[in-house]
Coordinates of C-alpha atoms in Angstrom, one line a residue:
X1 CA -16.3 -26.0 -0.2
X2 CA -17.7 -22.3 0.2
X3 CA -16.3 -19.4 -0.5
X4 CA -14.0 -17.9 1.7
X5 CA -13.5 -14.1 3.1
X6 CA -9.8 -13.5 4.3
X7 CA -7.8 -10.4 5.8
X8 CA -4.0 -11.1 5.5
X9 CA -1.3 -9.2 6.6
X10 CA 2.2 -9.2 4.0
X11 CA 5.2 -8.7 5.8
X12 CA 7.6 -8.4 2.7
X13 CA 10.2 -5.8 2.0
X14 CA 10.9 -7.2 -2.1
X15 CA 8.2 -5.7 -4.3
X16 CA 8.8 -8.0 -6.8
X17 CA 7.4 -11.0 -4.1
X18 CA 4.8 -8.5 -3.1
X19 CA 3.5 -8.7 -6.6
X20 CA 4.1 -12.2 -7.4
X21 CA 2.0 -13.5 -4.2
X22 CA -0.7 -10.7 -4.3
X23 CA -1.6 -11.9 -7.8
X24 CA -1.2 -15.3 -7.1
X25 CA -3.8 -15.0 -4.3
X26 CA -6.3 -13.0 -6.6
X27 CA -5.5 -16.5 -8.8
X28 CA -7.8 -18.7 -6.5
X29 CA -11.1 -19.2 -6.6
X30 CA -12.7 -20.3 -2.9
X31 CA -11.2 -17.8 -0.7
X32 CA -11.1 -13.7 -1.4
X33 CA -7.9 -12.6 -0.1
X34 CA -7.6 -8.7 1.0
X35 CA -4.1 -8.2 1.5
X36 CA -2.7 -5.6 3.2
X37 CA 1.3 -5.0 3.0
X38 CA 4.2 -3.6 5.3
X39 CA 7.8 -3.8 4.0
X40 CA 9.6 -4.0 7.8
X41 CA 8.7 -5.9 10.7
X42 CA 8.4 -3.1 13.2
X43 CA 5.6 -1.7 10.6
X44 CA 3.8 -5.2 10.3
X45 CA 3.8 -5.5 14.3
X46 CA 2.2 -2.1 14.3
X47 CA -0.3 -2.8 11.5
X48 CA -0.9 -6.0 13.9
X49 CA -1.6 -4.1 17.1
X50 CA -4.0 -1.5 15.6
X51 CA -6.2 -3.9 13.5
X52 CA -10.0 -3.8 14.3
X53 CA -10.9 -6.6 13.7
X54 CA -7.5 -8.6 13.8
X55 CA -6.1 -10.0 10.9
X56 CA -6.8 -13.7 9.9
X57 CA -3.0 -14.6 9.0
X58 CA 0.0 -13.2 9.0
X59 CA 2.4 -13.5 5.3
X60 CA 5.8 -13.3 7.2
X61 CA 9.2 -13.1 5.1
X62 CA 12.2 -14.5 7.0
X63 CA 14.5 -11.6 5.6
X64 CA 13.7 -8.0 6.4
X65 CA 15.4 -4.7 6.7
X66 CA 14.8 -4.7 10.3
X67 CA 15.0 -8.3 11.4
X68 CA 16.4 -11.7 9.9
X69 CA 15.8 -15.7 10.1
X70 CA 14.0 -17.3 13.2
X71 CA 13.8 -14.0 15.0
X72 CA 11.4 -12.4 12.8
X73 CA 9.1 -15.6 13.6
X74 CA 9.5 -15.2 17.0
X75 CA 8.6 -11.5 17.6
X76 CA 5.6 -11.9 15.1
X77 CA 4.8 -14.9 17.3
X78 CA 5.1 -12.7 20.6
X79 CA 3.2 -9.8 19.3
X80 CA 0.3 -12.3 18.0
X81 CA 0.2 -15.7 19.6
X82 CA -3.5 -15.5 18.2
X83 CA -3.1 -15.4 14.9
X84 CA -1.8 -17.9 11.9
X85 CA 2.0 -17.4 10.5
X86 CA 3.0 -18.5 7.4
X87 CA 6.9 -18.3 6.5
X88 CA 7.5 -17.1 2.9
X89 CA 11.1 -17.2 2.2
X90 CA 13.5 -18.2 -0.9
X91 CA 15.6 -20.0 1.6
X92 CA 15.7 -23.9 1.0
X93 CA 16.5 -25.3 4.1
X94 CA 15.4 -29.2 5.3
X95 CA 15.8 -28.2 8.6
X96 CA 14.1 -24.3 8.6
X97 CA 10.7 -25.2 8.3
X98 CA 10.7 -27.3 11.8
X99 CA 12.9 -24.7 13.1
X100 CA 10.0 -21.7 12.1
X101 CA 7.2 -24.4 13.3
X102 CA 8.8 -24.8 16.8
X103 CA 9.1 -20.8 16.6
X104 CA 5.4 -20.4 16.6
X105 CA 5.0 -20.2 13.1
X106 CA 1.5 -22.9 11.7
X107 CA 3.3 -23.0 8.2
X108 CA 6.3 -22.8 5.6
X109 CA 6.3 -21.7 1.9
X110 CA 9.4 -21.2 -0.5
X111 CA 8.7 -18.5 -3.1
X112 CA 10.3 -20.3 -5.8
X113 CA 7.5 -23.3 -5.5
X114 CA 4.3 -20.9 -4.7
X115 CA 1.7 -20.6 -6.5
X116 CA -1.6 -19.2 -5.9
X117 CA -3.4 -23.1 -4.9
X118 CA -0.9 -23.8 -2.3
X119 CA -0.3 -20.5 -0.8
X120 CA -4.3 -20.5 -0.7
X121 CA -4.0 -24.4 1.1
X122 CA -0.6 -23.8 3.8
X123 CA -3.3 -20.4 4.6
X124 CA -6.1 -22.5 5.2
X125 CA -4.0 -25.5 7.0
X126 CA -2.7 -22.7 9.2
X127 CA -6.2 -21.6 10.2
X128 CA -7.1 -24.8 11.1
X129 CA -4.4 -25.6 13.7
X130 CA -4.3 -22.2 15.1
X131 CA -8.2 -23.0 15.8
X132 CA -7.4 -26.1 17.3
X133 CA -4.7 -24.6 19.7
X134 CA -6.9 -21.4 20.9
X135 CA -9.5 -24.1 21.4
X136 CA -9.7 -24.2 25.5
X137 CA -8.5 -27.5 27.2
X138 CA -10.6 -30.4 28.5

């Protein structure tokens, strides 16, 4: 596999998370992560709408200061149907993931679990189906 150039956008308000998956993405060695970081929703979505060129994915907490659970995925998901979501959240739910998935969200990550490999792999998964659903139908 080559090496990799990606722009992600952190939407997390706990700097202790901030660190923990910044350095755990610096960890891996195919793709080159620059991250760029906003602690509230309404600052993400901004960061979103004024990025030339777009970001590749989108590093979404499911608890912010300024929104909470599904809702967050779903006014990421409205304000960039274009690109990749992945959940980050220390939440262990069976039934959340689906529930984020069916929000518009490509993939689901608890932070206790993450390391810098499969952060690195739901990332690239996401990519991958939200390629295959902007691809125009037959």
């Amino acid at each position: 596999m080559k090496p990799v150039a990606l722009r992600a956008l952190l939407i997390e308000d706990n700097p202790t998370d901030v660190l923990l998956l910044t350095h755990a993405l610096e960890a891996v060695e195919q793709t080159t992560f620059t991250i760029e970081h906003a602690t509230r929703l309404a600052d993400g979505l901004a960061r979103i709408a004024a990025a030339d060129p777009p970001f590749d994915c989108i590093l979404l907490d499911l608890s912010l200061p300024d929104e909470t659970g599904l809702r967050t995925v779903q006014r990421a998901y409205e304000a960039a149907p274009h690109i990749p979501i992945v959940i980050l959240t220390g939440l262990d739910d069976h039934e959340l993931p689906f529930k984020a998935i069916r929000a518009g969200a490509q993939d689901y990550v608890t932070k206790e679990t993450v390391d810098g490999p499969t952060l690195e792999h739901a990332i690239l998964c996401a990519l991958q189906r939200q390629q295959i659903l902007n691809q125009p139908g037959d």
